[in-house]
Structure formats: structure tokens, C-alpha cells
Short mmCIF file of C-alpha atoms in Angstrom, two decimals:
data_model
loop_
_atom_site.label_atom_id
_atom_site.label_comp_id
_atom_site.label_asym_id
_atom_site.label_seq_id
_atom_site.Cartn_x
_atom_site.Cartn_y
_atom_site.Cartn_z
CA MET A 1 1.21 -23.22 1.43
CA VAL A 2 -1.81 -24.86 3.06
CA ILE A 3 0.05 -25.40 6.34
CA ALA A 4 1.47 -21.85 6.35
CA SER A 5 -2.00 -20.40 5.65
CA GLY A 6 -3.45 -22.50 8.47
CA ILE A 7 -0.85 -21.26 10.96
CA LEU A 8 -1.43 -17.64 9.92
CA ALA A 9 -5.22 -18.06 10.18
CA ILE A 10 -4.94 -19.60 13.67
CA GLN A 11 -2.70 -16.72 14.75
CA GLY A 12 -5.33 -14.21 13.63
CA ILE A 13 -8.16 -16.09 15.32
CA LEU A 14 -6.24 -16.23 18.60
CA GLN A 15 -5.57 -12.49 18.31
CA PHE A 16 -9.29 -11.83 17.90
CA PHE A 17 -10.05 -13.66 21.17
CA GLY A 18 -7.21 -11.88 23.00
CA ILE A 19 -5.02 -14.95 23.47
CA LEU A 20 -2.29 -13.44 21.29
CA THR A 21 -1.44 -9.76 20.88
CA ALA A 22 -1.91 -8.10 17.49
CA ASN A 23 0.38 -5.43 16.05
CA GLY A 24 -0.52 -1.76 16.41
CA ILE A 25 -4.05 -0.63 17.21
CA PHE A 26 -5.81 -3.40 15.29
CA ARG A 27 -7.42 -6.47 16.79
CA VAL A 28 -6.42 -8.97 14.07
CA THR A 29 -3.24 -8.60 12.03
CA GLY A 30 -1.55 -12.01 12.05
CA SER A 31 2.15 -11.42 11.48
CA PHE A 32 1.43 -8.22 9.52
CA ASP A 33 1.14 -4.63 10.70
CA ASN A 34 -2.51 -4.26 9.64
CA PRO A 35 -5.56 -6.44 8.83
CA ALA A 36 -5.29 -5.73 5.08
CA GLY A 37 -2.03 -7.62 4.56
CA PHE A 38 -3.29 -10.47 6.74
CA ALA A 39 -6.55 -10.88 4.79
CA ILE A 40 -4.90 -10.36 1.40
CA CYS A 41 -2.37 -13.16 1.85
CA LEU A 42 -4.94 -15.58 3.29
CA SER A 43 -7.45 -14.88 0.52
CA ALA A 44 -4.88 -15.14 -2.26
CA GLY A 45 -3.68 -18.48 -0.86
CA PHE A 46 -7.21 -19.89 -0.51
CA PRO A 47 -7.20 -21.64 -3.97
CA THR A 48 -4.48 -23.95 -2.64
CA CYS A 49 -7.07 -25.49 -0.29
CA TYR A 50 -9.47 -26.14 -3.17
CA TYR A 51 -6.67 -27.71 -5.21
CA HIS A 52 -5.75 -30.19 -2.44
CA TRP A 53 -9.42 -30.87 -1.69
CA SER A 54 -9.92 -31.96 -5.32
CA GLN A 55 -6.96 -34.38 -5.22
CA PRO A 56 -7.29 -38.12 -4.37
CA ASN A 57 -5.44 -37.81 -1.09
CA LYS A 58 -7.46 -38.48 2.07
CA TRP A 59 -5.21 -36.54 4.47
CA GLY A 60 -4.75 -33.72 2.00
CA ASN A 61 -8.56 -33.49 1.60
CA ARG A 62 -9.14 -33.27 5.33
CA LEU A 63 -6.35 -30.79 5.95
CA SER A 64 -7.51 -28.51 3.10
CA ILE A 65 -11.10 -28.49 4.45
CA VAL A 66 -9.97 -27.57 7.97
CA VAL A 67 -7.55 -24.87 6.75
CA GLY A 68 -10.12 -23.52 4.28
CA LEU A 69 -12.65 -23.06 7.10
CA LEU A 70 -9.98 -21.44 9.29
CA ILE A 71 -9.13 -19.00 6.48
CA ILE A 72 -12.79 -18.05 6.01
CA LEU A 73 -13.24 -17.49 9.75
CA ALA A 74 -9.98 -15.54 10.10
CA VAL A 75 -10.74 -13.23 7.15
CA ILE A 76 -14.23 -12.51 8.50
CA LEU A 77 -12.85 -11.77 11.98
CA SER A 78 -10.21 -9.45 10.50
CA GLY A 79 -12.99 -7.18 9.22
CA SER A 80 -11.40 -6.91 5.77
CA ARG A 81 -14.21 -6.31 3.30
CA THR A 82 -11.86 -6.85 0.36
CA GLY A 83 -10.78 -10.22 1.72
CA VAL A 84 -14.39 -11.31 2.28
CA PHE A 85 -15.37 -10.20 -1.23
CA CYS A 86 -12.45 -12.14 -2.71
CA LEU A 87 -13.53 -15.31 -0.89
CA VAL A 88 -17.10 -14.85 -2.11
CA VAL A 89 -15.96 -14.54 -5.74
CA LEU A 90 -13.68 -17.56 -5.43
CA GLY A 91 -16.46 -19.53 -3.73
CA MET A 92 -18.82 -18.83 -6.63
CA LEU A 93 -16.16 -19.99 -9.09
CA TYR A 94 -15.58 -23.19 -7.12
CA ILE A 95 -19.32 -23.98 -7.12
CA LEU A 96 -19.56 -23.38 -10.87
CA HIS A 97 -16.56 -25.61 -11.53
CA TYR A 98 -17.46 -28.38 -9.08
CA PHE A 99 -21.00 -28.78 -10.40
CA SER A 100 -19.87 -28.21 -14.02
CA ILE A 101 -22.35 -25.35 -14.45
CA SER A 102 -22.04 -23.73 -17.85
CA ILE A 103 -22.31 -19.95 -17.75
CA LYS A 104 -24.82 -18.40 -20.13
CA THR A 105 -25.72 -14.75 -20.73
CA LYS A 106 -28.64 -14.82 -18.28
CA GLN A 107 -26.50 -16.39 -15.56
CA ILE A 108 -23.75 -13.80 -16.11
CA PHE A 109 -26.26 -11.02 -15.42
CA ILE A 110 -27.54 -12.79 -12.30
CA LEU A 111 -24.03 -13.38 -10.89
CA THR A 112 -23.02 -9.82 -11.71
CA GLY A 113 -26.11 -8.51 -9.92
CA ILE A 114 -25.34 -10.63 -6.85
CA LEU A 115 -21.75 -9.36 -6.72
CA LEU A 116 -22.81 -5.73 -7.19
CA GLY A 117 -25.37 -6.12 -4.41
CA PHE A 118 -22.70 -7.59 -2.14
CA ILE A 119 -20.37 -4.68 -2.96
CA CYS A 120 -23.13 -2.23 -1.98
CA PHE A 121 -23.61 -4.11 1.29
CA LEU A 122 -19.87 -3.92 2.04
CA TYR A 123 -19.88 -0.22 1.14
CA LEU A 124 -22.66 0.53 3.63
CA LEU A 125 -20.89 -1.58 6.26
CA LYS A 126 -18.05 0.95 6.54
CA LYS A 127 -19.30 3.93 4.57
CA ASP A 128 -16.74 6.48 5.80
CA SER A 129 -13.81 4.25 4.88
CA ALA A 130 -15.31 3.58 1.44
CA ASP A 131 -15.94 7.30 0.86
CA GLY A 132 -12.30 7.95 1.70
CA ARG A 133 -11.35 5.64 -1.16
CA LEU A 134 -13.74 7.49 -3.45
CA LEU A 135 -11.79 10.67 -2.66
CA ILE A 136 -8.53 8.94 -3.56
CA TRP A 137 -9.96 7.59 -6.81
CA ASN A 138 -11.37 11.03 -7.68
CA CYS A 139 -7.97 12.71 -7.27
CA SER A 140 -6.30 9.80 -9.08
CA TRP A 141 -8.66 10.34 -12.01
CA ASN A 142 -7.39 13.92 -12.27
CA MET A 143 -3.85 12.53 -12.45
CA ILE A 144 -4.85 10.09 -15.19
CA MET A 145 -6.47 12.89 -17.21
CA ASP A 146 -3.27 14.94 -17.02
CA LYS A 147 -1.12 12.13 -18.44
CA PRO A 148 -3.48 9.54 -19.96
CA TRP A 149 -1.14 7.73 -22.36
CA THR A 150 2.19 7.17 -20.63
CA GLY A 151 1.41 8.15 -17.03
CA PHE A 152 3.81 9.66 -14.52
CA GLY A 153 6.33 6.80 -14.67
CA PHE A 154 7.46 4.31 -12.06
CA GLY A 155 6.64 5.69 -8.60
CA GLY A 156 4.58 8.48 -10.17
CA PHE A 157 1.63 8.05 -7.81
CA ARG A 158 3.82 8.27 -4.72
CA GLU A 159 5.63 11.32 -6.10
CA ASN A 160 2.54 13.34 -7.04
CA TYR A 161 -0.72 12.17 -5.47
CA MET A 162 -0.74 14.30 -2.31
CA TYR A 163 -0.21 17.45 -4.39
CA TYR A 164 -3.39 16.57 -6.31
CA GLN A 165 -5.26 15.97 -3.07
CA ALA A 166 -4.12 19.39 -1.83
CA ALA A 167 -5.26 20.97 -5.11
CA TYR A 168 -8.66 19.29 -4.74
CA PHE A 169 -9.22 20.79 -1.30
CA ARG A 170 -8.01 24.20 -2.50
CA GLN A 171 -10.73 24.02 -5.13
CA PHE A 172 -13.37 22.53 -2.79
CA PRO A 173 -12.50 23.71 0.76
CA ASP A 174 -15.95 22.74 2.09
CA SER A 175 -15.91 19.25 0.57
CA PRO A 176 -17.49 16.54 2.79
CA TYR A 177 -14.42 14.43 1.95
CA ALA A 178 -12.24 16.75 4.06
CA MET A 179 -12.92 14.77 7.24
CA LEU A 180 -11.90 11.55 5.45
CA ALA A 181 -8.62 12.74 3.93
CA GLY A 182 -5.40 11.10 5.06
CA ASN A 183 -1.76 10.74 4.10
CA VAL A 184 -1.96 8.47 1.03
CA SER A 185 0.82 6.48 -0.66
CA ARG A 186 -1.29 3.95 -2.65
CA PRO A 187 -4.73 4.30 -4.28
CA PHE A 188 -6.33 1.09 -2.91
CA ASN A 189 -6.72 -0.09 -6.50
CA GLU A 190 -3.82 -1.59 -8.42
CA TYR A 191 -5.44 -0.86 -11.79
CA ILE A 192 -5.70 2.85 -10.99
CA LEU A 193 -2.08 2.71 -9.81
CA LEU A 194 -1.13 1.16 -13.15
CA LEU A 195 -2.97 3.88 -15.08
CA VAL A 196 -1.41 6.68 -13.02
CA ASN A 197 2.12 5.30 -13.36
CA PHE A 198 2.04 3.90 -16.90
CA GLY A 199 -1.12 5.23 -18.55
CA LEU A 200 -3.24 3.48 -21.14
CA LEU A 201 -0.13 1.89 -22.64
CA GLY A 202 0.50 0.09 -19.36
CA LEU A 203 -3.15 -1.02 -19.23
CA LEU A 204 -2.85 -2.35 -22.79
CA VAL A 205 0.17 -4.45 -21.78
CA LEU A 206 -1.86 -5.87 -18.87
CA ILE A 207 -4.76 -6.76 -21.19
CA VAL A 208 -2.37 -8.56 -23.55
CA CYS A 209 -0.94 -10.50 -20.60
CA ILE A 210 -4.43 -11.51 -19.45
CA TYR A 211 -5.28 -12.65 -22.97
CA GLY A 212 -2.09 -14.73 -23.03
CA ILE A 213 -2.93 -16.31 -19.67
CA VAL A 214 -6.41 -17.29 -20.88
CA ARG A 215 -4.93 -18.86 -24.03
CA LEU A 216 -2.36 -20.80 -21.98
CA TYR A 217 -5.05 -22.19 -19.69
CA ARG A 218 -7.29 -23.26 -22.57
CA ARG A 219 -4.38 -25.13 -24.19
CA ASN A 220 -3.54 -27.07 -21.05
CA LYS A 221 -6.48 -27.57 -18.68
CA SER A 222 -5.63 -29.54 -15.54
CA PRO A 223 -6.20 -29.26 -11.76
CA LEU A 224 -2.81 -27.55 -11.43
CA THR A 225 -3.43 -24.94 -14.13
CA LEU A 226 -6.93 -24.41 -12.67
CA PHE A 227 -5.26 -23.63 -9.33
CA ALA A 228 -2.99 -21.12 -11.11
CA VAL A 229 -5.91 -19.36 -12.80
CA GLN A 230 -7.99 -19.27 -9.60
CA THR A 231 -5.04 -17.76 -7.74
CA LEU A 232 -4.62 -15.09 -10.41
CA ILE A 233 -8.36 -14.33 -10.31
CA GLY A 234 -8.18 -13.98 -6.52
CA ILE A 235 -5.29 -11.51 -6.80
CA ALA A 236 -7.14 -9.63 -9.57
CA VAL A 237 -10.20 -9.26 -7.30
CA LEU A 238 -8.07 -8.09 -4.36
CA ALA A 239 -6.43 -5.53 -6.68
CA LEU A 240 -9.81 -3.84 -7.19
CA PHE A 241 -10.07 -2.52 -3.64
CA SER A 242 -6.68 -2.97 -1.98
CA TYR A 243 -2.93 -3.14 -2.57
CA PRO A 244 -1.93 -6.84 -2.85
CA LEU A 245 1.19 -6.08 -4.91
CA LEU A 246 2.71 -4.41 -1.88
CA TYR A 247 3.40 -7.85 -0.38
CA PRO A 248 6.25 -10.15 -1.56
CA TYR A 249 4.08 -13.25 -0.96
CA ILE A 250 1.63 -12.06 -3.62
CA TRP A 251 4.46 -11.56 -6.12
CA TRP A 252 5.63 -15.09 -5.33
CA LEU A 253 2.10 -16.40 -5.99
CA LEU A 254 2.00 -14.51 -9.28
CA LEU A 255 5.33 -15.98 -10.35
CA LEU A 256 4.28 -19.49 -9.30
CA SER A 257 0.93 -19.28 -11.11
CA VAL A 258 2.39 -17.92 -14.35
CA SER A 259 5.18 -20.52 -14.22
CA ILE A 260 2.61 -23.32 -13.91
CA LEU A 261 0.77 -22.00 -16.97
CA LEU A 262 4.00 -21.64 -18.94
CA ILE A 263 4.83 -25.31 -18.38
CA GLY A 264 2.35 -26.02 -21.14
CA LEU A 265 4.68 -24.32 -23.63
CA LYS A 266 7.52 -26.77 -23.08
CA ASP A 267 6.48 -28.89 -26.07
CA MET A 268 6.76 -25.89 -28.39
CA PHE A 269 10.49 -25.48 -27.79
CA HIS A 270 13.02 -28.22 -28.47
CA LEU A 271 16.39 -27.23 -27.05
CA SER A 272 19.48 -29.36 -27.39
CA ARG A 273 21.21 -30.55 -24.23
CA ARG A 274 23.99 -28.01 -24.80
CA LYS A 275 21.51 -25.13 -25.07
CA GLN A 276 19.72 -26.35 -21.97
CA ARG A 277 23.01 -26.26 -20.06
CA VAL A 278 23.75 -22.75 -21.31
CA CYS A 279 20.29 -21.58 -20.20
CA ALA A 280 20.76 -23.24 -16.82
CA LEU A 281 24.18 -21.57 -16.41
CA LEU A 282 22.81 -18.13 -17.33
CA SER A 283 19.88 -18.61 -14.97
CA GLY A 284 22.27 -19.60 -12.19
CA ILE A 285 24.46 -16.54 -12.77
CA ALA A 286 21.41 -14.24 -12.83
CA THR A 287 20.08 -15.80 -9.62
CA LEU A 288 23.46 -15.40 -7.91
CA MET A 289 23.65 -11.73 -8.92
CA ILE A 290 20.10 -11.07 -7.69
CA CYS A 291 20.76 -12.83 -4.38
CA THR A 292 24.01 -10.89 -3.91
CA THR A 293 22.21 -7.59 -4.52
CA ILE A 294 19.42 -8.53 -2.12
CA TYR A 295 21.92 -9.59 0.56
CA ARG A 296 23.87 -6.34 0.22
CA ASP A 297 20.66 -4.30 0.43
CA MET A 298 19.61 -6.27 3.53
CA ARG A 299 22.93 -5.49 5.22
CA TYR A 300 22.55 -1.76 4.57
CA LYS A 301 18.98 -1.78 5.86
CA GLN A 302 20.05 -3.75 8.92
CA ALA A 303 22.68 -1.08 9.64
CA TRP A 304 20.00 1.57 9.19
CA THR A 305 17.68 -0.24 11.64
CA GLN A 306 20.51 -0.47 14.19
CA THR A 307 21.13 3.26 13.78
CA ILE A 308 17.46 4.05 14.41
CA ASN A 309 17.33 1.84 17.50
CA ALA A 310 20.56 3.32 18.83
CA ALA A 311 19.22 6.84 18.36
CA LEU A 312 15.96 5.99 20.10
CA HIS A 313 17.32 4.06 23.06
CA ALA A 314 20.99 4.91 23.53
CA GLY A 315 21.07 8.54 22.43
CA ILE A 316 24.40 8.09 20.62
CA ASP A 317 26.49 11.13 19.74
CA ASN A 318 27.64 9.98 16.30
CA ILE A 319 24.16 9.63 14.81
CA LYS A 320 24.97 12.19 12.10
CA GLU A 321 28.11 10.32 11.06
CA ARG A 322 26.19 7.04 10.85
CA TYR A 323 23.59 8.51 8.52
CA GLU A 324 26.30 10.13 6.40
CA MET A 325 27.97 6.74 6.05
CA LEU A 326 24.72 5.05 4.93
CA PHE A 327 23.65 7.87 2.61
CA PRO A 328 25.65 6.79 -0.51
CA LYS A 329 24.20 3.27 -0.24
CA LEU A 330 20.56 4.16 0.48
CA LYS A 331 20.16 7.54 -1.21
CA GLU A 332 17.57 6.12 -3.63
CA ASN A 333 15.39 4.88 -0.76
CA HIS A 334 12.81 7.57 -0.02
CA LEU A 335 12.00 6.10 3.41
CA PHE A 336 15.65 6.24 4.45
CA LEU A 337 15.94 9.84 3.28
CA PHE A 338 12.76 10.77 5.14
CA ASN A 339 14.07 9.16 8.30
CA TYR A 340 17.43 10.91 7.80
CA ALA A 341 15.71 14.31 7.43
CA ALA A 342 13.50 13.68 10.46
CA GLU A 343 16.43 12.62 12.64
CA MET A 344 18.53 15.62 11.61
CA ASN A 345 15.57 17.87 12.42
CA HIS A 346 15.41 16.23 15.85
CA GLN A 347 19.15 16.79 16.26
CA GLN A 348 18.59 20.49 15.40
CA GLU A 349 20.67 20.17 12.22
CA TYR A 350 18.07 22.21 10.40
CA MET A 351 20.03 23.09 7.27
CA LEU A 352 21.14 19.51 6.68
CA SER A 353 17.63 18.24 7.41
CA LEU A 354 16.23 20.68 4.87
CA ASP A 355 18.71 19.62 2.18
CA ILE A 356 17.80 15.95 2.67
CA ALA A 357 14.08 16.76 2.79
CA LYS A 358 14.35 18.50 -0.57
CA LEU A 359 15.81 15.31 -2.03
CA VAL A 360 12.89 13.32 -0.65
CA SER A 361 10.32 15.80 -2.00
CA ASP A 362 11.40 14.87 -5.55
CA MET A 363 10.61 11.22 -4.76
CA TRP A 364 7.63 11.41 -2.40
CA ALA A 365 4.71 13.78 -1.91
CA ASP A 366 4.01 13.36 1.79
CA TYR A 367 2.19 15.26 4.53
CA ASP A 368 4.76 14.55 7.25
CA LEU A 369 7.59 15.60 4.95
CA GLN A 370 5.93 18.99 4.46
CA LEU A 371 5.84 19.42 8.25
CA ILE A 372 9.55 18.65 8.53
CA MET A 373 10.41 21.14 5.77
CA ALA A 374 8.16 23.79 7.33
CA HIS A 375 9.73 23.34 10.77
CA ASN A 376 13.24 23.53 9.30
CA TYR A 377 12.42 26.78 7.52
CA GLN A 378 10.79 28.14 10.66
CA GLN A 379 13.89 27.41 12.76
CA LEU A 380 16.07 28.99 10.07
CA GLU A 381 13.81 32.08 10.27
CA LYS A 382 12.66 31.71 6.67
CA TYR A 383 9.06 32.34 7.54
CA LYS A 384 7.56 32.74 4.05
CA GLU A 385 8.84 29.29 3.09
CA ALA A 386 7.63 27.87 6.41
CA GLU A 387 4.18 29.35 5.80
CA PHE A 388 4.05 27.80 2.31
CA HIS A 389 4.82 24.27 3.55
CA TYR A 390 2.52 24.48 6.58
CA ARG A 391 -0.32 25.58 4.30
CA LEU A 392 0.46 22.82 1.82
CA ALA A 393 0.41 20.23 4.63
CA SER A 394 -2.93 21.62 5.87
CA GLU A 395 -4.39 21.38 2.35
CA MET A 396 -3.15 17.82 1.98
CA CYS A 397 -4.88 16.71 5.19
CA PRO A 398 -7.48 19.33 6.20
CA THR A 399 -8.43 17.53 9.42
CA ARG A 400 -4.97 17.82 10.96
CA PHE A 401 -4.24 20.46 13.64
CA VAL A 402 -0.42 20.44 13.61
CA PRO A 403 -0.05 22.46 10.36
CA LEU A 404 -2.43 25.12 11.72
CA TYR A 405 -0.45 25.27 14.95
CA GLY A 406 2.69 25.71 12.84
CA LEU A 407 1.07 28.62 11.02
CA LEU A 408 0.02 30.15 14.35
CA THR A 409 3.57 30.07 15.73
CA THR A 410 4.97 31.34 12.41
CA TYR A 411 2.67 34.37 12.39
CA GLU A 412 3.44 34.92 16.06
CA SER A 413 7.17 35.02 15.21
CA THR A 414 6.64 37.51 12.37
CA GLY A 415 4.28 39.69 14.41
CA GLU A 416 1.35 39.20 12.01
CA VAL A 417 -1.32 39.48 14.69
CA LYS A 418 -4.32 39.54 12.36
CA LYS A 419 -3.31 36.33 10.58
CA ALA A 420 -2.45 34.65 13.88
CA THR A 421 -5.86 35.56 15.29
CA GLU A 422 -7.59 34.10 12.23
CA ILE A 423 -5.67 30.83 12.57
CA ALA A 424 -6.38 30.67 16.33
CA SER A 425 -10.11 31.08 15.65
CA LEU A 426 -9.92 28.39 12.95
CA ILE A 427 -8.26 25.99 15.40
CA ILE A 428 -10.87 26.67 18.08
CA GLU A 429 -13.80 26.12 15.72
CA LYS A 430 -12.32 23.16 13.86
CA PRO A 431 -14.10 19.82 14.50
CA VAL A 432 -11.92 17.03 15.90
CA LYS A 433 -11.70 13.80 13.90
CA VAL A 434 -9.53 11.85 16.37
CA GLN A 435 -9.28 13.05 19.97
CA SER A 436 -5.72 13.20 21.34
CA SER A 437 -3.60 15.02 23.89
CA THR A 438 -1.83 16.86 21.05
CA VAL A 439 -5.11 18.24 19.72
CA ASP A 440 -6.22 19.24 23.23
CA ARG A 441 -2.94 21.09 23.80
CA ILE A 442 -3.16 22.92 20.46
CA LYS A 443 -6.76 23.99 21.12
CA LYS A 444 -5.82 25.21 24.59
CA ILE A 445 -2.92 27.28 23.20
CA ALA A 446 -5.21 28.74 20.52
CA MET A 447 -7.78 29.75 23.16
CA GLU A 448 -5.12 31.35 25.35
CA TRP A 449 -3.60 33.14 22.38
CA GLY A 450 -6.97 34.32 21.12
CA GLY A 451 -7.92 35.49 24.58
#
């Protein structure tokens, strides 16, 4: 883990200085597609360095110090405020443990004040980004109030959030948050996600688990169990302002940490050799079944990736047949269905695209999906439905110009000159959040149409 973290940190540092190329538009991403995943995995793995530094191994001590410094530098260069905050919290814990400082009530207030002050500093550092999260948390709170006890169920946030964001902007069309709204799939807070999906009952289960973890650590204190607890604390801090549970590495760290703590329970259970063999056999069978399922899913997704690449680069004629073949295997995957609907829309199979898009809409509230549905309806000359979905997309993300352009062309097709003129004026007067050739073209068309 230390070596892997060191390699990832070096990769990010080299990206910052332009020696290596980062993914997408960001300067530092490591092997991820954005700085968040890069900083999350480095920060969550940081306790490993402290563990090796505290062991009586000269080479392990030196390596952990070097890698620890590389992680700190890489996280700072990535610009991830959540990652930096996590390292600060872990650093404070390390100092308290290393110097055997006992925490009293007065010290708790002082440390809390320091952390709150640091959070305020990070907030002011990128105020617009932080305000965007406040919008998400505000809309998420409305979701929690609607179903406080049991939540919306697994995937409930993904299935419903954007409808709540649209409702918010219908109620407050002049909200200052409008310029910050985006297409959201996670709330940048795993605890809010838990409350939305599983309500207060889910939160209660989490509290019971935390209580159990604390009890396990107190029963078996050692450098290894300390590493496990520090890792869990790091993940808990990251979960306040980001989405660490999106990454498999974090789940692996969770499993590893909990397993280390559970080792202390081995003396409570005395299994005969026969029972141990039965447990081992059942575990082996379960592992084989899980690996088989994962392998099969990987094959289907590989076939899907090949289909996408073939459609993009080779322009194959049997693209529809390929998607139809994969549909029974991946019909529960909302991203596959979205891609299927988008590709069929591109192939001008508007009715089929609409049918698939309707399936996705039950699984995912998404801005881009609304545009696909609106365009399908528009091409099928069902203009009232097209108007509904273009308006919904515009309410979801008020800064976007494409939904307004869709409304303009819809009203032009139906001959509703007054409505078209109003939309053209709205496009002309609308402030631009991100300048692009698409926005320039839409504004030019609106000016010509209005003229």
C-alpha cells in the first residue's frame, strides 16, 4: 500500500509540472479521471505510512517518511480541499497519539475551533464550488424531509435528486444558486446520501456499527488496530465533503480495517476443526460464485465498450443489433441504457430511443436524459411532450442554453411565434457561465430569429 501510494503520488506530482499528461481538463488526476478520486485514495491510504513509521524497521521507517511527504505534496498540488482537510485531521490525531496527549474538555473545544476555522478557510478558497454543494445539500434536505424514516431506497438519490433541484428552481427562479447548478448524481456527502437512501433507520445502523468498532478497538489496542481505526477515521472525514465510497479502493480499505478489528474476536469463538473446514468450504464457494459473476459482468461490459468504440470510429451498420444483443444482460445498468438511448437517437431510431430512455428515467433523474427524450419527442412531432422535457431540463440546470434552444425550435415548428420570441429574448439576455462555440451559435441563432 505504501509503495502503490508513492507511485500514485509521484504520478500526480509529475502531472502538475507537465512531465506527464493528466486526464480530462484537470492538471492533476493521477490514474483517475478527476482530482477528487486521486486525493481521496491518497488521503485514505495515508495512515499506512504512519503505521510503518512506528514500526522497528529502518527501511520501512525511511520509505514511509518519503511516501508520506509525497502524499502531502501531491494532495496539496491536486487542489482537493477535502483531501487536505483529511490530512490535517489525521495529522492532529498522529500528534496526539505520538506525544500521548490526553484529550480533555477544554482541548476538545480548542481542536474543534481550529478545525472549524480551517473549514471556513477552505470554504473561502473556492467559494463558488462550496456554494454549489450547499445547493445540493439544501435540495437533499427536502428529500430527507419527504421520507425521513426509510428514505427512497437503494439508488434513491440518483433516481430523484434532479427532480428536486428542478422543483427548487421553479420555486426560486431568481436564486443566486442558479449559476452554480449542475447535473448531480451524488451529494458530496456520504451521510446525506445514506439519509436520502435509507433514512434515519440507515443512520441508526451506521451509529451502531461505529459503536461496535470503538468497542472492538478498546478491547484490542495495538499498532495494527490503531492503523485500522485511523483509516476508518480518514474515510469518515472524506465522507463529509466528497464521495469516497464511489471508489473500489476505499471499499477494500474498509473491509481490511474492519477485518483487522474483528481479529480480536477470534478468542470468543472456539470452532472445531470440522466446523472450520465447513466454514472454509462455504467461503470458497461464495468467493467462486462472486468471482464468476464479476467475470461475466466484465465480459458484458467489455463487449459494450467494443460496441461504443466501433460506433465511434468504424461507423458499423449493425450497431442496433449489437445493443439489442447486450440489452438482456445489461438492462439493469442505467449507464448502459442511457448510452443505448443516446446511440439510437444518433441513429435516428427515435421511437426505440424513446422507449429505452423511459426505462432509464425510472432509474436515473438526469439532465442529459431529459434532452434525449425531448429531442425524440420533437422528431416524432409530439411537441407538447418535447416542450415538457426541454423545460424540465432547463429547470434542472438553469445555466444551460441547449434546453432553451430546444424550446425555440419546438415553438418554431408549432408556429407559436410569441413563445418563440420570448425564448429568443431569454437566450440573448442570459448570462454565460462557460463560454463555448455551442453557446455562441445558439445566441447567434436567437439574435437572427428575434431580428
